[in-house]
Coordinates of C-alpha atoms in Angstrom, one line a residue:
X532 CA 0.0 0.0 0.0
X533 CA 3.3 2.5 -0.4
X534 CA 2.1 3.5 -3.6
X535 CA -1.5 4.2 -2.6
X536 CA -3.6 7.1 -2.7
X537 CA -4.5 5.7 1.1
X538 CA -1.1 6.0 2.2
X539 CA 0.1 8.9 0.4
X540 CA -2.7 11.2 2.1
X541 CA -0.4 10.6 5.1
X542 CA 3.3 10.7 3.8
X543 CA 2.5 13.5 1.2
X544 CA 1.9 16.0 4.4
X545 CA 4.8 14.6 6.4
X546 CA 7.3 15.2 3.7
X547 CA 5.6 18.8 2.6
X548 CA 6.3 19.5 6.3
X549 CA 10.0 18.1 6.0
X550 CA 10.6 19.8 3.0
X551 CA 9.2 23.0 2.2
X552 CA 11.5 25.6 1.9
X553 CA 14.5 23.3 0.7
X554 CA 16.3 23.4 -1.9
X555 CA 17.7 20.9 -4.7
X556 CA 21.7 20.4 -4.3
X557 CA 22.2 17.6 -6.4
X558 CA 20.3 14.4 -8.3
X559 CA 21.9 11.5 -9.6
X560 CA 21.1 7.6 -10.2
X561 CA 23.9 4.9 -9.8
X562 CA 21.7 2.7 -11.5
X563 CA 19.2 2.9 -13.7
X564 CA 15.7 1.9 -11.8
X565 CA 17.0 4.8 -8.5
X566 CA 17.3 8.5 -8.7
X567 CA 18.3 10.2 -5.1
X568 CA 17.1 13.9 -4.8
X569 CA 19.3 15.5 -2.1
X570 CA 17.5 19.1 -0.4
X571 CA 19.5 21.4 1.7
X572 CA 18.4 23.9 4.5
X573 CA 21.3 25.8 6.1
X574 CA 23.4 22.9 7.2
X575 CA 20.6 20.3 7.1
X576 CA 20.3 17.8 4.3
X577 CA 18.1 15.2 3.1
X578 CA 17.8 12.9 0.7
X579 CA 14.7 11.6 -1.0
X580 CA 15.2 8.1 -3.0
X581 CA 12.8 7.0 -5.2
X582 CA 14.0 3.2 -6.2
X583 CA 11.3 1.6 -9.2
X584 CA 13.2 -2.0 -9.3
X585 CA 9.9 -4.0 -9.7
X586 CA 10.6 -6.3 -7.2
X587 CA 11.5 -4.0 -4.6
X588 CA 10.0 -0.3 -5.8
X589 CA 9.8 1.9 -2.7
X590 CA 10.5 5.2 -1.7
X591 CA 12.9 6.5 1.5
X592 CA 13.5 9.6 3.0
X593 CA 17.5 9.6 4.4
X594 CA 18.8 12.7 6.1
X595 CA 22.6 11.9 5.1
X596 CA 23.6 10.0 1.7
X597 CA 26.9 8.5 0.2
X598 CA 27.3 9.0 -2.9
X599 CA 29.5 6.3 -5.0
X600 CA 32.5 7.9 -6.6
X601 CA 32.1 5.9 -9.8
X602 CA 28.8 4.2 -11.5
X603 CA 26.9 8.0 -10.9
X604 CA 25.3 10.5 -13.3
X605 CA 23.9 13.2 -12.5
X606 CA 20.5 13.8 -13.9
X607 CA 17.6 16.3 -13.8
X608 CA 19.9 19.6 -13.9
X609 CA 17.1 21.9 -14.3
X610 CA 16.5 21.1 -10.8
X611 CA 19.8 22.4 -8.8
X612 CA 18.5 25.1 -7.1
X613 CA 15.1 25.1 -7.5
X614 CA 13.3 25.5 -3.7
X615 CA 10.2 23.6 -2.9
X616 CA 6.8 25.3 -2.0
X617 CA 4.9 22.1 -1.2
X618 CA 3.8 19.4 -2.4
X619 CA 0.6 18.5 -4.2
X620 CA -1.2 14.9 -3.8
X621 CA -3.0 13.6 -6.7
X622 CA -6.7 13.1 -6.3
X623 CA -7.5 9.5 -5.8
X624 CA -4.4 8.5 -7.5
X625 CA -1.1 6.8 -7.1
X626 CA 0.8 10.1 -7.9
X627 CA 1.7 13.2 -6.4
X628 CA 4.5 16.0 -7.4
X629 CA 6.6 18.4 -5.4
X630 CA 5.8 22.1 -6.4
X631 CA 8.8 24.1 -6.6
X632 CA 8.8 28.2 -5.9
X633 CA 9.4 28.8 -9.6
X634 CA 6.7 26.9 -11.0
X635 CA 8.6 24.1 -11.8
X636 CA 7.3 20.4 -10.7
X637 CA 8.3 16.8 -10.5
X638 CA 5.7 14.4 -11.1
X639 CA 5.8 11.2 -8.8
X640 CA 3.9 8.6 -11.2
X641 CA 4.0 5.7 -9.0
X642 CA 1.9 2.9 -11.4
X643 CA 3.7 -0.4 -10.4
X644 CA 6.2 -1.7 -12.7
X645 CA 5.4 1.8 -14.8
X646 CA 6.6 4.3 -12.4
X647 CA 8.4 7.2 -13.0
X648 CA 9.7 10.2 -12.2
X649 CA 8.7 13.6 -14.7
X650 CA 9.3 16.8 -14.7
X651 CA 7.9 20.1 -16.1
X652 CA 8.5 23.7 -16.4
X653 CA 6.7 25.8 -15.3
X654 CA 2.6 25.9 -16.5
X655 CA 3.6 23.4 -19.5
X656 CA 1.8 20.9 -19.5
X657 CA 4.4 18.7 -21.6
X658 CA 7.6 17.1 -19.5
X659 CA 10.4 18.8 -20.5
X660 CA 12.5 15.4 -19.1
X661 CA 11.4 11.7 -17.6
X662 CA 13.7 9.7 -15.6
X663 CA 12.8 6.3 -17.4
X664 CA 12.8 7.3 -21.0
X665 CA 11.5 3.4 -22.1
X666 CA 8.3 4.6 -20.8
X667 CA 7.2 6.9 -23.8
X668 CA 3.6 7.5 -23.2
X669 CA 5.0 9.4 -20.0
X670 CA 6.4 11.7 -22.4
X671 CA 3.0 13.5 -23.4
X672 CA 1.6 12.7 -19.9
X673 CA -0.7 15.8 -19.3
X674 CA -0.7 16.1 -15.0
X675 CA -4.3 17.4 -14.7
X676 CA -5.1 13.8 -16.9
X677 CA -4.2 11.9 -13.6
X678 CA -7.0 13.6 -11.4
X679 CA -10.5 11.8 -10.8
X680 CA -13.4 12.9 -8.8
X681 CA -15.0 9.5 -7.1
X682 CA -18.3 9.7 -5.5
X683 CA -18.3 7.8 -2.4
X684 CA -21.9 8.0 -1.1
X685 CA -24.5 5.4 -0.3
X686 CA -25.9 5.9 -4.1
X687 CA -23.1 5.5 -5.9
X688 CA -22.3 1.9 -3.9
X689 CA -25.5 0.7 -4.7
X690 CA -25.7 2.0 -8.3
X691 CA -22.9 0.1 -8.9
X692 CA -24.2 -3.1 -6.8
X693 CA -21.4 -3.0 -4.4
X694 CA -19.0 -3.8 -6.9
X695 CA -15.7 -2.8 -4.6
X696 CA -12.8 -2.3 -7.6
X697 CA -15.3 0.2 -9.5
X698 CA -17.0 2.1 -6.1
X699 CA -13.0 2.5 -5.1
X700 CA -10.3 1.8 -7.6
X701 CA -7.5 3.1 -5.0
X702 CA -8.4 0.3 -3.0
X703 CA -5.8 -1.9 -4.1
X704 CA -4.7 -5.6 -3.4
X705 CA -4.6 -5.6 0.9
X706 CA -7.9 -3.8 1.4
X707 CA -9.7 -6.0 -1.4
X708 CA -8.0 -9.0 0.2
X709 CA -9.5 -7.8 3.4
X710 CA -13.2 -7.3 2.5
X711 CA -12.9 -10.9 1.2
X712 CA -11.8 -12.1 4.4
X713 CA -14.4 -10.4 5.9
X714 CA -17.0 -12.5 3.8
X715 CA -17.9 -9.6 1.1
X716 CA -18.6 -11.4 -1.9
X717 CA -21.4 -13.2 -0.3
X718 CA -22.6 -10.9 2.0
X719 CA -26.0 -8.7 1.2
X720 CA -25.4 -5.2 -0.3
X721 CA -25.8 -3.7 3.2
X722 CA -23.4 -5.6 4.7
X723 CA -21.2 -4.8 1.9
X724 CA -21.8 -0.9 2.5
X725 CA -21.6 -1.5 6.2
X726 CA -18.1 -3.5 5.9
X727 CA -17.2 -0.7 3.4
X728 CA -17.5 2.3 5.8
X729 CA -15.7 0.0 8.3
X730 CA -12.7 -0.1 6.2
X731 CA -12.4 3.2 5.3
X732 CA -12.5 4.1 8.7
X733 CA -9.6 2.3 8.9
X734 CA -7.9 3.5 6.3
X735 CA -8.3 6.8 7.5
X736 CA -6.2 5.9 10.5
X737 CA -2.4 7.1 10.8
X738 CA -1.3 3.7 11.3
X739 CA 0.7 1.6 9.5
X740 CA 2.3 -2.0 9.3
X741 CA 5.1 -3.5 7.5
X742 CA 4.1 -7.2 7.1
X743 CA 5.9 -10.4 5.2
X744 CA 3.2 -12.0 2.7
X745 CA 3.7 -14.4 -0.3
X746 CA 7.6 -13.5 0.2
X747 CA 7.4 -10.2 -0.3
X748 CA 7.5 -6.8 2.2
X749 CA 5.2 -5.0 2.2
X750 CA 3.0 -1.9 3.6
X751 CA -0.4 -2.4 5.1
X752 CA -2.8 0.2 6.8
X753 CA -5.3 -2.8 8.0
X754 CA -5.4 -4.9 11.5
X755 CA -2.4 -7.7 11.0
X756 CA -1.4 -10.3 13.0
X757 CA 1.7 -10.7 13.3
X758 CA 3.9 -7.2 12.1
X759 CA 7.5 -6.9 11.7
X760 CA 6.6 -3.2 12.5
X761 CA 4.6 -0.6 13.0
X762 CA 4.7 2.9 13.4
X763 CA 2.2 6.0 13.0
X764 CA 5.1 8.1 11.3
X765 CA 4.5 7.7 7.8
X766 CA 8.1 8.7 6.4
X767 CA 9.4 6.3 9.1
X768 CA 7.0 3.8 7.9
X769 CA 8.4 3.9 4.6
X770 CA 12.2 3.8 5.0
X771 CA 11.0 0.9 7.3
X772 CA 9.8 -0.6 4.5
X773 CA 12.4 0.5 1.8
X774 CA 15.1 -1.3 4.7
X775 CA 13.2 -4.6 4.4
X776 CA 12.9 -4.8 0.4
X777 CA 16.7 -2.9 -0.5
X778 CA 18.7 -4.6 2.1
X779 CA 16.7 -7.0 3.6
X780 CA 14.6 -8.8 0.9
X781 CA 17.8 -8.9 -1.3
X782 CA 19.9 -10.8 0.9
X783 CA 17.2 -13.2 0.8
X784 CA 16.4 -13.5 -2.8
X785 CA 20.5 -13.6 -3.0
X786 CA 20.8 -16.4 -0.5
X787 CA 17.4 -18.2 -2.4
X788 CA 19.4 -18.3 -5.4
X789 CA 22.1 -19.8 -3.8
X790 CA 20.7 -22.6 -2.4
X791 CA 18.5 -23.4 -5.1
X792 CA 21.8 -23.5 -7.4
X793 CA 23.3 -26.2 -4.8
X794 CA 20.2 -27.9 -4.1
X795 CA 19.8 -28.3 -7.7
X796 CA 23.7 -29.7 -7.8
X797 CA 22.5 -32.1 -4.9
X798 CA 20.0 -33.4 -7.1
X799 CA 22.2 -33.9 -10.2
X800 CA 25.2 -35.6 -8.3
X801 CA 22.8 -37.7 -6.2
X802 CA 21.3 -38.9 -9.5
X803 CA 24.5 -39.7 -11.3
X804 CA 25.9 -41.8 -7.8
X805 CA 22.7 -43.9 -8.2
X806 CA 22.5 -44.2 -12.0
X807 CA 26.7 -45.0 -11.6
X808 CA 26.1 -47.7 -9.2
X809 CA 23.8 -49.3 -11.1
X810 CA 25.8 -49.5 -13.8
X811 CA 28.4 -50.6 -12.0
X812 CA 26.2 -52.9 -10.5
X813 CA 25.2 -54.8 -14.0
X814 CA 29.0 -54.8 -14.9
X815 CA 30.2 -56.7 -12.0
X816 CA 27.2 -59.2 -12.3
X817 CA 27.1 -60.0 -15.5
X818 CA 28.9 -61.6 -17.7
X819 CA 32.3 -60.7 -19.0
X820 CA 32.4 -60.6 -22.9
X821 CA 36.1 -62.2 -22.6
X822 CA 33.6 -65.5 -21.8
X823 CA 32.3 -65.7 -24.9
X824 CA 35.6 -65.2 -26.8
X825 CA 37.0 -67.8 -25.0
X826 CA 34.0 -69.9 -25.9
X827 CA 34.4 -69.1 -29.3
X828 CA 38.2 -70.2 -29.8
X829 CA 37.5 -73.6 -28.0
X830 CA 35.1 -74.5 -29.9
X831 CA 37.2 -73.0 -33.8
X832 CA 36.8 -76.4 -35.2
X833 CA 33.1 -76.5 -35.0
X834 CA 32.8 -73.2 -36.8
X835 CA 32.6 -73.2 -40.8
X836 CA 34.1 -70.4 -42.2
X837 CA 30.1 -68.8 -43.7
X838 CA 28.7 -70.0 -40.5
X839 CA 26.5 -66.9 -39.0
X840 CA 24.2 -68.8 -36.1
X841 CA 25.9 -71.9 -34.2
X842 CA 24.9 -73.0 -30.8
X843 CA 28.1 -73.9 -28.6
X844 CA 28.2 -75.7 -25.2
X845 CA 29.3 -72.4 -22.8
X846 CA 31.7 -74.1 -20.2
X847 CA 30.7 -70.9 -17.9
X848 CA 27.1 -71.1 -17.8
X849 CA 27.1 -75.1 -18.2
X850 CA 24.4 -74.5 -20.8
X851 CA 23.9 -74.3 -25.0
X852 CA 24.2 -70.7 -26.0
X853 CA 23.4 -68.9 -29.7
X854 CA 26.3 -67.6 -31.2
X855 CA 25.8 -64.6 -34.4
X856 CA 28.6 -63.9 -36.4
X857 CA 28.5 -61.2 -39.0
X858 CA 28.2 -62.1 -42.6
X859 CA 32.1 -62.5 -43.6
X860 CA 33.4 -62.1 -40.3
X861 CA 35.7 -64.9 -38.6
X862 CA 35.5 -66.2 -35.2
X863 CA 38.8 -65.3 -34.4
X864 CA 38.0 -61.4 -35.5
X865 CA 35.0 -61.6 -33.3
X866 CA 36.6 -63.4 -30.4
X867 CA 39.3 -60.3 -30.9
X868 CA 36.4 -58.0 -30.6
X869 CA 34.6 -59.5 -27.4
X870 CA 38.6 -59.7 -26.1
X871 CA 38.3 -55.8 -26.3
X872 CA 35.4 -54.8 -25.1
X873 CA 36.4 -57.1 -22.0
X874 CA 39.4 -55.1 -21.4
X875 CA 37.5 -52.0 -21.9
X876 CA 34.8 -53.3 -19.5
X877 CA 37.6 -52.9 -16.9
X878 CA 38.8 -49.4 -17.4
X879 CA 34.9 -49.1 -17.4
X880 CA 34.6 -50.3 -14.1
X881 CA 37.9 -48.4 -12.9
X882 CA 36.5 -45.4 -14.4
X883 CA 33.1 -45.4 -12.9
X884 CA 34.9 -46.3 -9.2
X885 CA 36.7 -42.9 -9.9
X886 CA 33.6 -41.1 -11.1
X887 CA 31.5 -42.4 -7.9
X888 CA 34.6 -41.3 -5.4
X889 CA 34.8 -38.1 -6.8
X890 CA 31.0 -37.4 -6.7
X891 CA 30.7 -38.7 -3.5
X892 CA 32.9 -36.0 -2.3
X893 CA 31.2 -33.4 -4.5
X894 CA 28.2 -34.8 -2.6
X895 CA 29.4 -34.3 0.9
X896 CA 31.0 -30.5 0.2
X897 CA 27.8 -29.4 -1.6
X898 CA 25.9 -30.7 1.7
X899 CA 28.4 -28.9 4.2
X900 CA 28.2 -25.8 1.8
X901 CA 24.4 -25.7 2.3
X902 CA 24.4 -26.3 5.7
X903 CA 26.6 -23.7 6.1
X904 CA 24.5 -21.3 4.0
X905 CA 21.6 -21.8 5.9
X906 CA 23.6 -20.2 9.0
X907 CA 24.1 -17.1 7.4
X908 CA 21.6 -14.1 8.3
X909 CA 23.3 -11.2 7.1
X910 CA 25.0 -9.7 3.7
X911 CA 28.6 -9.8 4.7
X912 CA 28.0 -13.2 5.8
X913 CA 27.3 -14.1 2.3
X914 CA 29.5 -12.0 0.5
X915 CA 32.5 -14.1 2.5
X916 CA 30.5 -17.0 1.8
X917 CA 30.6 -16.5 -2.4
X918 CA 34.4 -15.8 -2.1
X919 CA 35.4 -18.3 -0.3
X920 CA 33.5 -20.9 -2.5
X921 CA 34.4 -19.0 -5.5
X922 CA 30.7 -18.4 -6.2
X923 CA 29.9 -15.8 -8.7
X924 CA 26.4 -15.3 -8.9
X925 CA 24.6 -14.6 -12.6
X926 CA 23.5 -11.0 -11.9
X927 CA 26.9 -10.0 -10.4
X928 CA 28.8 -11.8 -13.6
X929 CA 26.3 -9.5 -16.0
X930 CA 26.7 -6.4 -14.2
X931 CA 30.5 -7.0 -14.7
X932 CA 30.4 -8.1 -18.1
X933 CA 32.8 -10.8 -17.6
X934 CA 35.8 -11.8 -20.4
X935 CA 34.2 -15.4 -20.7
X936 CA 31.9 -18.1 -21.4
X937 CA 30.8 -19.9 -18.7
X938 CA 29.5 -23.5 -18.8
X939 CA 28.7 -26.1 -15.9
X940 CA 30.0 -29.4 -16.3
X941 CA 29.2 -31.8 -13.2
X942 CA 29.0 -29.1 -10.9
X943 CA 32.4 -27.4 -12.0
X944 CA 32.8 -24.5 -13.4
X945 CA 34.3 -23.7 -16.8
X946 CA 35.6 -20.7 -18.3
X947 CA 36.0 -20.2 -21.7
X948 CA 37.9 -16.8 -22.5
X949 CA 35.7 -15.0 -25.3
X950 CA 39.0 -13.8 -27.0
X951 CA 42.8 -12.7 -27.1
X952 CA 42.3 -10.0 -24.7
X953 CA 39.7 -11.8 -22.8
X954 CA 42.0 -14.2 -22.1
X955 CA 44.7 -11.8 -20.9
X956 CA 41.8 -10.3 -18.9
X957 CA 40.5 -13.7 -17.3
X958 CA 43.7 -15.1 -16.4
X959 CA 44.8 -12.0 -14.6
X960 CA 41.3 -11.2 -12.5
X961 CA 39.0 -14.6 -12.8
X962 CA 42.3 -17.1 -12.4
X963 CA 43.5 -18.7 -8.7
X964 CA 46.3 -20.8 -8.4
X965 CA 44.6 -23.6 -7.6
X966 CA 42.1 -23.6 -11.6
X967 CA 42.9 -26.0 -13.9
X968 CA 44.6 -23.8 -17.3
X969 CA 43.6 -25.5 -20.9
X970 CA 44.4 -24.8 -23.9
X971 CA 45.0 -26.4 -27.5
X972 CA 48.5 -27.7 -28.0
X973 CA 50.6 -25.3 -30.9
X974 CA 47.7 -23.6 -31.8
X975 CA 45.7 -19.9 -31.6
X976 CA 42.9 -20.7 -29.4
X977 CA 40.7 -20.1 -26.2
X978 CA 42.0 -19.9 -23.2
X979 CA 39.7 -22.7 -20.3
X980 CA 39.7 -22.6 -16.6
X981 CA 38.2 -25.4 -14.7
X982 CA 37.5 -23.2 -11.1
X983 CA 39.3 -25.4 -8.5
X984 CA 36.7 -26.9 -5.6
X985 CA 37.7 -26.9 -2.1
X986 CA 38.4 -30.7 -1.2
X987 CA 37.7 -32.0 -4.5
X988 CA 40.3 -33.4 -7.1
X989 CA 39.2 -32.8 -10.6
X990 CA 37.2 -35.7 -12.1
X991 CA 38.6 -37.0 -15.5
X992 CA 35.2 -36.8 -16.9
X993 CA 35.1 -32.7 -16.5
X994 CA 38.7 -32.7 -17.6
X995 CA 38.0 -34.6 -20.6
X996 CA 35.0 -32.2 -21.5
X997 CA 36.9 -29.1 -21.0
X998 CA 39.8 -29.9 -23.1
X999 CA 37.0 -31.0 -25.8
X1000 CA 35.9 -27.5 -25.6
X1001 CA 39.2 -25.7 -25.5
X1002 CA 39.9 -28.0 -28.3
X1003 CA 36.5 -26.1 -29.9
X1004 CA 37.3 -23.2 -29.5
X1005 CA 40.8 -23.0 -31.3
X1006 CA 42.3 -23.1 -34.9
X1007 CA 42.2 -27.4 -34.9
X1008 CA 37.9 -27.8 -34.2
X1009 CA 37.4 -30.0 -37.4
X1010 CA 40.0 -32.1 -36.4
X1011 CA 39.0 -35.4 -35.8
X1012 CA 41.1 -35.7 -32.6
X1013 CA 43.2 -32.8 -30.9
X1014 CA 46.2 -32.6 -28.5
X1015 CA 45.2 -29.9 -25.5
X1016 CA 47.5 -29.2 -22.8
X1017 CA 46.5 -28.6 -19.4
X1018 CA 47.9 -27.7 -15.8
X1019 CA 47.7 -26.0 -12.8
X1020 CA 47.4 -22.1 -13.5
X1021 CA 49.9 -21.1 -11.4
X1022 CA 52.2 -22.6 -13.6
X1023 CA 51.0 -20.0 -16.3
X1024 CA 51.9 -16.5 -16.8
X1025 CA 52.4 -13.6 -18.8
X1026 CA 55.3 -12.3 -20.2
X1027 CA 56.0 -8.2 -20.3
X1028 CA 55.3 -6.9 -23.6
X1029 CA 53.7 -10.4 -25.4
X1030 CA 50.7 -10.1 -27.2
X1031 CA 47.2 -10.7 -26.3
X1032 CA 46.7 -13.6 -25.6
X1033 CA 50.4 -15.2 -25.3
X1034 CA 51.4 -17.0 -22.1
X1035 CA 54.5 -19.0 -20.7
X1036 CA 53.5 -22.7 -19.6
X1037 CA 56.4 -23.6 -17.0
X1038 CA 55.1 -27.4 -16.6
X1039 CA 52.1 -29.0 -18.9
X1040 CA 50.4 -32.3 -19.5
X1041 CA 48.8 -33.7 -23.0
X1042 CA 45.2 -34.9 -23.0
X1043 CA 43.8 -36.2 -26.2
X1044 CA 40.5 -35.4 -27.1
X1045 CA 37.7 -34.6 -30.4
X1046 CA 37.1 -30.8 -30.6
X1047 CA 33.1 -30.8 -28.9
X1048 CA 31.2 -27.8 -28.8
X1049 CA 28.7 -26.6 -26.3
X1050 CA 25.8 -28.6 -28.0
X1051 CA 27.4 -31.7 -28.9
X1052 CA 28.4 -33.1 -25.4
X1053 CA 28.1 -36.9 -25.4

């Protein structure tokens, strides 16, 4: 209910009285959905914030600001200088503007996800600037336009057959939630009146709540069980409330994401240990293929050389089995074959042992790591948490425009430098000693870091697939099978004066692998 004609009859006073007679001293934005209006009275300061993230749109009233010394602009210059003379609330609307001495005013359009900040010179009734410029209709948004005139007596509720969103648009989503509670749809058009006048008796109280409902924070003017706080200063109620969404509400949707991402990397590593030991499970029981080839030469004599179906006594089982040989294809080249694919079976089974260890222990740090999130209750908390789990979350990585590709392979990490200078660029700021550096033997290509895991070795199934795609992203991708060298990265560095791009490896292994892109993992 911050943005509500309800609630502004109350805070629209209360800042006229904290304002009038200021004057603008500066307004900037440090990012794009927040513009902070700073006033001055003698030595007396305040700053109005108006923040329109959707998620966490609100308004706060500070009396001391920091500005950031980089990642500011300064906006609205008209406005240095200009000194209030009070401030004007919309009739039944979400909207109201400060009036400044000259003439001058800044409308506050506060429409949900469509809010915005415009301003206008003078008696014009065209903006002469808007803070969102995306918004375009704002930018022949007449002020007057905004004003209705609601008739609120017993005639108009019943013309209208109690119909509560068209007797009251400004009602908004807690007082119509109310009224329902309160049994209104079904109740007789009296009663509806009756619980009508109740509520905006309410409404016309000077008290206010700051409640938590369907994971969000948010304002209410209504009776509530259980607030997080309430107050009958309306300013206070909304930094209050601009508190919980900006610094509270993020740490929380910051820490969601979190855990969802390891939760989800539970899931995945606890389906590939059960799916691994399965298989493992039907290699060890059944039976080995070097069976049949030993089957097969025992019994040489029996075979005819365009033989394709014979049944041979198996010496294993004790029983008659069905042996299929391919049209031209001798039983020693098949008994070569099933030799094979039994000596393969056991670097299977070696492999998959390997596999399951290592995910067993991805397994046990991702549960530690979650436990260990669930203990944290403030920001800095976190923040130590993300860097000391090298965590880099996907908003933070976009805001930063990062050097690199990024790709997930069995809950690792892998970086895949976007180009020359990139690479220069990731190696110096995204790189720790600990990575694992890739890159395609003799060749121009992408640098690849595999981010290093506290506790965990890395698996030779993710090193297999990061070569593949350092191997992808380099001069030799149609090759049918590529040489890519790989080591620790704090074996790799830059020399002085070499270009982009151009590293000394001081110690390197060779992995053999076919070039695979991003879409053609196997």
């Amino acid at each position: 209910m911050h943005f509500n004609f309800h609630f502004l009859k109350f805070f629209c006073p209360a800042l006229e009285s904290k304002i009038k007679g200021w004057s603008v001293i500066e307004c900037f934005s440090q990012n794009k959905d927040e513009l902070v209006i700073g006033l001055a009275q003698g030595e007396n300061e305040c700053y109005l914030r108006a923040n329109f993230l959707p998620v966490i749109s609100c308004l706060a009233v500070a009396d001391a600001f920091k500005r950031s010394k980089k990642n500011t602009i300064s906006l609205f210059p008209e406005l240095i200088g200009q000194r209030v003379e009070g401030i004007h609330l919309v009739n039944f609307e979400r909207a109201f503007w400060i009036q400044f001495v000259s003439g001058d005013r800044l409308l506050f359009k506060l429409h949900g996800t469509r809010s915005n900040l415009i301003y206008y010179r003078q008696d014009d009734e065209v903006p002469v600037r808007i803070f969102r410029n995306e918004l375009k209709d704002d930018k022949v948004l007449l002020p007057q336009s905004l004003e209705k005139n609601l008739v609120l007596d017993h005639a108009a509720f019943i013309a209208l057959q109690g119909n509560a969103s068209h007797f009251l648009p400004t009602l908004g989503k807690i007082p119509r939630d109310w009224l329902k509670a309160q049994g209104y749809i079904e109740a007789s058009i009296e009663s509806k009146w009756s619980l009508m006048q109740q509520m905006l008796e309410m409404l016309e109280m000077p008290w206010f709540s700051i409640i938590h409902d369907d994971n969000q924070y948010l304002l209410s003017m209504l009776p509530t069980e259980k607030p997080l706080f309430q107050t009958a200063d309306a300013i206070e109620a909304v930094n209050m409330l601009f508190r919980y969404r900006v610094v509270v509400q993020g740490f929380e949707m910051e820490k969601i994401a979190i855990q969802k991402k390891l939760e989800e990397q539970l899931k995945r590593t606890k389906a590939y240990i059960e799916k691994t030991t399965a298989r493992l499970e039907e290699l060890e029981d059944g039976p080995s293929p070097s069976q049949k080839a030993d089957v097969i030469m025992a019994n040489l004599h029996q075979i005819g050389p365009e033989t394709e179906t014979i049944s041979l006594f198996n010496f294993y089982t004790q029983q008659k089995e069905n042996f299929n040989f391919k049209r031209g294809q001798t039983p020693q080249k098949l008994a070569e074959t099933l030799y094979r694919k039994s000596k393969n079976r056991k670097r299977e089974i070696d492999q998959l042992y390997q596999n399951l260890s290592d995910k067993e222990q991805l397994l046990t740090l991702t549960g530690n790591m979650l436990a260990e999130l669930m203990e944290i209750n403030d920001h800095r908390g976190l923040k130590n948490f993300v860097r000391n789990h090298h965590l880099i979350p996907k908003s933070q990585e976009q805001e930063e425009q990062v050097p690199f590709k990024r790709f997930e392979v069995e809950g690792f990490d892998v970086l895949v430098g976007k180009s020359a200078k990139a690479n220069d660029e990731m190696l110096r700021r995204f790189a720790w000693k600990e990575d694992l550096w890739l890159h395609a033997k003799d060749v121009a290509g992408s640098h690849v870091l595999i981010k290093f895991k506290s506790g965990l070795s890395f698996p030779k199934t993710v090193l297999e697939r990061a070569a593949e795609l350092a191997a992808y992203y380099s001069k030799i991708k149609n090759d049918s099978l590529a040489p890519v060298i790989y080591t620790p990265a704090k074996y790799v560095r830059k020399v002085k004066g070499s270009a982009d791009g151009s590293v000394m490896v001081d110690k390197e292994s060779v992995i053999m692998v076919v070039p695979r892109g991003p879409q053609e993992a196997h």
